[in-house]
Short mmCIF file of C-alpha atoms in Angstrom, two decimals:
data_model
loop_
_atom_site.label_atom_id
_atom_site.label_comp_id
_atom_site.label_asym_id
_atom_site.label_seq_id
_atom_site.Cartn_x
_atom_site.Cartn_y
_atom_site.Cartn_z
CA MET A 1 -34.01 -37.91 -68.58
CA GLU A 2 -31.21 -38.18 -71.16
CA PHE A 3 -31.47 -40.95 -73.73
CA PHE A 4 -29.01 -43.84 -73.29
CA SER A 5 -27.85 -42.53 -69.91
CA MET A 6 -27.39 -44.80 -66.88
CA GLU A 7 -30.72 -43.56 -65.51
CA PHE A 8 -32.41 -44.36 -68.83
CA PHE A 9 -31.12 -47.94 -68.92
CA SER A 10 -31.86 -48.57 -65.22
CA ALA A 11 -35.45 -47.41 -65.77
CA LEU A 12 -35.75 -49.61 -68.88
CA LEU A 13 -34.41 -52.60 -66.93
CA ALA A 14 -36.94 -51.94 -64.14
CA ILE A 15 -39.78 -51.87 -66.70
CA LEU A 16 -38.63 -55.17 -68.22
CA VAL A 17 -38.44 -56.87 -64.80
CA ILE A 18 -41.89 -55.53 -63.88
CA ASP A 19 -43.38 -56.74 -67.17
CA LEU A 20 -41.83 -60.19 -66.84
CA VAL A 21 -42.68 -60.74 -63.16
CA LEU A 22 -46.28 -59.67 -63.73
CA ALA A 23 -46.51 -61.66 -66.98
CA GLY A 24 -47.78 -64.78 -65.23
CA ASP A 25 -51.31 -63.43 -65.26
CA ASN A 26 -51.14 -62.86 -69.01
CA ALA A 27 -50.09 -66.45 -69.57
CA ILE A 28 -52.81 -67.85 -67.31
CA VAL A 29 -55.52 -65.71 -68.93
CA ILE A 30 -54.40 -66.72 -72.44
CA GLY A 31 -54.21 -70.40 -71.50
CA MET A 32 -57.62 -70.51 -69.82
CA ALA A 33 -59.43 -68.58 -72.56
CA ALA A 34 -57.96 -70.64 -75.41
CA ARG A 35 -57.83 -74.12 -73.91
CA ARG A 36 -61.02 -75.41 -75.60
CA LEU A 37 -60.07 -74.25 -79.09
CA PRO A 38 -58.42 -76.48 -81.72
CA LYS A 39 -54.63 -76.38 -81.68
CA GLU A 40 -54.45 -74.55 -85.01
CA GLN A 41 -56.61 -71.71 -83.63
CA GLN A 42 -54.84 -71.40 -80.29
CA LYS A 43 -51.79 -69.75 -81.90
CA LYS A 44 -54.02 -67.10 -83.53
CA VAL A 45 -55.75 -66.44 -80.20
CA ILE A 46 -52.40 -66.04 -78.42
CA ILE A 47 -51.10 -63.58 -81.05
CA TRP A 48 -54.23 -61.44 -81.59
CA GLY A 49 -55.38 -61.58 -77.98
CA THR A 50 -51.98 -60.41 -76.82
CA VAL A 51 -51.78 -57.68 -79.50
CA GLY A 52 -55.16 -56.32 -78.44
CA ALA A 53 -54.29 -56.49 -74.75
CA ILE A 54 -50.95 -54.73 -75.31
CA VAL A 55 -52.54 -51.91 -77.33
CA ILE A 56 -55.06 -51.28 -74.54
CA ARG A 57 -52.31 -51.53 -71.92
CA MET A 58 -50.02 -49.11 -73.78
CA ILE A 59 -52.80 -46.53 -74.10
CA ALA A 60 -53.67 -46.91 -70.41
CA THR A 61 -50.01 -46.62 -69.40
CA LEU A 62 -49.47 -43.47 -71.45
CA ILE A 63 -52.55 -41.93 -69.84
CA VAL A 64 -51.23 -42.80 -66.36
CA VAL A 65 -47.78 -41.36 -67.26
CA TRP A 66 -49.56 -38.11 -68.13
CA LEU A 67 -51.72 -38.20 -64.98
CA LEU A 68 -48.66 -38.68 -62.76
CA GLU A 69 -47.53 -35.21 -63.81
CA ILE A 70 -50.40 -33.79 -61.72
CA PRO A 71 -49.06 -32.62 -58.32
CA GLY A 72 -49.73 -35.12 -55.56
CA LEU A 73 -50.57 -38.09 -57.78
CA LEU A 74 -46.95 -39.25 -57.93
CA LEU A 75 -46.96 -39.57 -54.12
CA ILE A 76 -50.32 -41.38 -54.11
CA GLY A 77 -49.17 -43.67 -56.92
CA GLY A 78 -45.96 -44.46 -55.02
CA PHE A 79 -47.81 -45.59 -51.91
CA LEU A 80 -50.28 -47.57 -54.02
CA LEU A 81 -47.34 -49.32 -55.68
CA VAL A 82 -45.95 -50.22 -52.24
CA TRP A 83 -49.23 -52.02 -51.56
CA ILE A 84 -49.07 -53.76 -54.96
CA ALA A 85 -45.52 -54.98 -54.21
CA TYR A 86 -46.69 -56.35 -50.86
CA LYS A 87 -49.70 -58.05 -52.46
CA LEU A 88 -47.46 -59.62 -55.10
CA LEU A 89 -45.71 -61.51 -52.30
CA THR A 90 -48.72 -62.42 -50.19
CA GLU A 91 -51.80 -62.78 -52.38
CA GLU A 92 -52.69 -65.77 -54.51
CA LYS A 93 -54.80 -64.48 -57.38
CA SER A 94 -57.88 -66.39 -58.47
CA HIS A 95 -58.60 -66.82 -62.16
CA ASP A 96 -61.79 -68.82 -61.73
CA HIS A 97 -63.80 -66.08 -63.47
CA ILE A 98 -61.90 -66.59 -66.74
CA LYS A 99 -63.97 -69.01 -68.79
CA ALA A 100 -62.78 -71.15 -71.66
CA GLU A 101 -64.24 -69.94 -74.96
CA GLU A 102 -65.19 -72.09 -77.93
CA SER A 103 -64.81 -69.52 -80.74
CA LEU A 104 -61.76 -67.63 -81.94
CA TRP A 105 -63.08 -64.09 -81.51
CA ALA A 106 -64.77 -64.83 -78.18
CA ALA A 107 -61.45 -66.08 -76.81
CA ILE A 108 -59.62 -63.00 -78.11
CA ARG A 109 -62.26 -60.71 -76.56
CA THR A 110 -61.99 -62.53 -73.23
CA ILE A 111 -58.20 -62.15 -73.18
CA ILE A 112 -58.34 -58.41 -73.95
CA ILE A 113 -61.05 -57.62 -71.38
CA ALA A 114 -59.51 -59.76 -68.63
CA ASP A 115 -56.05 -58.31 -69.21
CA ALA A 116 -57.41 -54.75 -69.13
CA VAL A 117 -59.10 -55.40 -65.77
CA MET A 118 -56.24 -57.38 -64.21
CA GLY A 119 -53.38 -55.30 -65.63
CA LEU A 120 -53.91 -52.14 -63.57
CA ASP A 121 -50.99 -52.99 -61.28
CA ASN A 122 -48.70 -53.43 -64.29
CA VAL A 123 -49.88 -50.15 -65.82
CA LEU A 124 -49.13 -48.16 -62.65
CA ALA A 125 -45.77 -49.87 -62.09
CA VAL A 126 -44.54 -49.29 -65.66
CA ALA A 127 -45.79 -45.70 -65.67
CA GLY A 128 -43.94 -45.02 -62.41
CA ALA A 129 -40.73 -46.66 -63.62
CA ALA A 130 -40.83 -44.67 -66.88
CA HIS A 131 -40.47 -41.34 -64.99
CA GLY A 132 -42.58 -39.49 -67.54
CA SER A 133 -40.84 -40.94 -70.62
CA PHE A 134 -43.27 -42.18 -73.28
CA LEU A 135 -40.29 -43.66 -75.15
CA LEU A 136 -39.45 -45.89 -72.18
CA VAL A 137 -43.03 -47.15 -72.01
CA ALA A 138 -42.97 -48.03 -75.72
CA LEU A 139 -39.51 -49.64 -75.59
CA GLY A 140 -40.35 -51.65 -72.48
CA LEU A 141 -43.48 -53.05 -74.07
CA LEU A 142 -41.84 -53.72 -77.45
CA ILE A 143 -39.01 -55.67 -75.83
CA SER A 144 -41.05 -57.55 -73.26
CA VAL A 145 -44.10 -58.47 -75.39
CA PRO A 146 -42.34 -61.13 -77.50
CA ILE A 147 -40.86 -62.60 -74.32
CA VAL A 148 -44.27 -62.64 -72.63
CA VAL A 149 -46.06 -64.15 -75.66
CA TRP A 150 -43.59 -66.91 -76.45
CA GLY A 151 -41.95 -67.30 -73.06
CA SER A 152 -44.88 -66.95 -70.66
CA THR A 153 -44.95 -70.68 -69.87
CA LEU A 154 -41.21 -70.57 -69.22
CA ILE A 155 -41.64 -67.56 -66.92
CA ILE A 156 -44.31 -69.34 -64.88
CA GLY A 157 -42.05 -72.39 -64.66
CA TRP A 158 -39.18 -70.25 -63.36
CA LEU A 159 -41.37 -68.65 -60.72
CA GLU A 160 -42.64 -72.06 -59.60
CA ARG A 161 -39.15 -73.59 -59.58
CA PHE A 162 -37.45 -70.57 -58.00
CA PRO A 163 -40.08 -68.87 -55.79
CA SER A 164 -37.46 -66.41 -54.55
CA LEU A 165 -37.56 -64.69 -57.97
CA ILE A 166 -40.85 -63.13 -56.93
CA TYR A 167 -38.90 -61.20 -54.30
CA VAL A 168 -36.78 -59.67 -57.06
CA GLY A 169 -39.93 -58.43 -58.76
CA ALA A 170 -41.40 -57.13 -55.50
CA GLY A 171 -38.11 -55.40 -54.73
CA VAL A 172 -38.13 -53.66 -58.12
CA LEU A 173 -41.73 -52.55 -57.53
CA ALA A 174 -40.80 -51.22 -54.08
CA TRP A 175 -37.76 -49.42 -55.52
CA THR A 176 -39.97 -47.86 -58.20
CA ALA A 177 -42.46 -46.82 -55.51
CA ALA A 178 -39.71 -45.19 -53.46
CA LYS A 179 -38.47 -43.29 -56.53
CA MET A 180 -41.99 -42.07 -57.26
CA ILE A 181 -42.39 -40.84 -53.67
CA VAL A 182 -39.06 -39.00 -53.45
CA ASP A 183 -39.64 -37.44 -56.89
CA GLU A 184 -42.99 -35.95 -55.84
CA PRO A 185 -42.58 -32.18 -56.45
CA PHE A 186 -43.93 -31.32 -52.98
CA ILE A 187 -41.06 -33.08 -51.22
CA ALA A 188 -38.42 -33.64 -53.96
CA GLY A 189 -36.43 -30.60 -52.83
CA TYR A 190 -36.02 -31.99 -49.31
CA PHE A 191 -34.75 -35.36 -50.55
CA ALA A 192 -32.44 -33.68 -53.10
CA GLU A 193 -30.82 -31.69 -50.28
CA ASN A 194 -30.57 -34.76 -48.02
CA PRO A 195 -29.32 -37.70 -50.14
CA ILE A 196 -28.61 -39.81 -47.03
CA VAL A 197 -32.25 -39.49 -46.00
CA LYS A 198 -33.33 -40.27 -49.56
CA TRP A 199 -31.34 -43.51 -49.81
CA SER A 200 -32.13 -44.53 -46.24
CA PHE A 201 -35.84 -44.12 -46.99
CA THR A 202 -35.48 -46.16 -50.21
CA ILE A 203 -33.61 -48.99 -48.48
CA VAL A 204 -36.00 -49.10 -45.51
CA LEU A 205 -39.03 -49.12 -47.83
CA ILE A 206 -37.70 -51.98 -49.97
CA ALA A 207 -36.60 -54.00 -46.94
CA GLY A 208 -39.91 -53.32 -45.18
CA VAL A 209 -41.98 -54.58 -48.11
CA LEU A 210 -39.87 -57.73 -48.55
CA LEU A 211 -39.79 -58.57 -44.84
CA ALA A 212 -43.50 -57.87 -44.34
CA GLY A 213 -44.35 -59.99 -47.38
CA ARG A 214 -42.13 -62.85 -46.24
CA ARG A 215 -43.62 -62.77 -42.74
CA LYS A 216 -47.17 -62.82 -44.10
CA LYS A 217 -46.36 -65.79 -46.35
CA GLN A 218 -44.86 -67.68 -43.40
CA GLN A 219 -47.98 -66.97 -41.32
CA LYS A 220 -50.20 -68.24 -44.15
CA ALA A 221 -48.09 -71.37 -44.54
CA ALA A 222 -48.24 -72.05 -40.79
CA THR A 223 -52.03 -71.55 -40.77
CA ASN A 224 -52.58 -73.86 -43.76
CA SER A 225 -50.38 -76.57 -42.28
#
């Protein structure tokens, strides 16, 4: 991938959207772990907990980027990302296991461990969107981290006020999944020779995820009411 090409910037934009849409969990984890601490310590917990979580996440993402070079794993990762996109629309995550800590370092440790466990979907999505570029992974994290740290509450507010934004994030995940699948070396040649099939598959996959997610949410709403 050429630096500063259209493909480069579209991949970077996809990584930023993925990071921001999936940032809600980071904000909730940080808030729950730090809520019992004095106000003057909460800022330190937010900064150092996030720094630690991001370092772990960057290492994990770079490892996944490397693993996706293994034949067959790009295809598997693509289908797994389809499932993650669907779950983003239909599943309400529970954070009841995140306990409020009463010391600075305990809160930081809780944030790092919880983020490492809960951030697997983000790691796979960013690694897939990066298309093997370690620079894109680093740039995406460097740009999105300040937004996540200082704007996480704002992001959650947007998602609550405009629930349809979650469909944008799911659509980007589905698009990334489709790109991973069609780029799998086993079948990439076929899609390269048949661009109509390639784009039809991409459109059908994105539409299928969004429609299936919307239908599931409507069924849940009808059941709860």
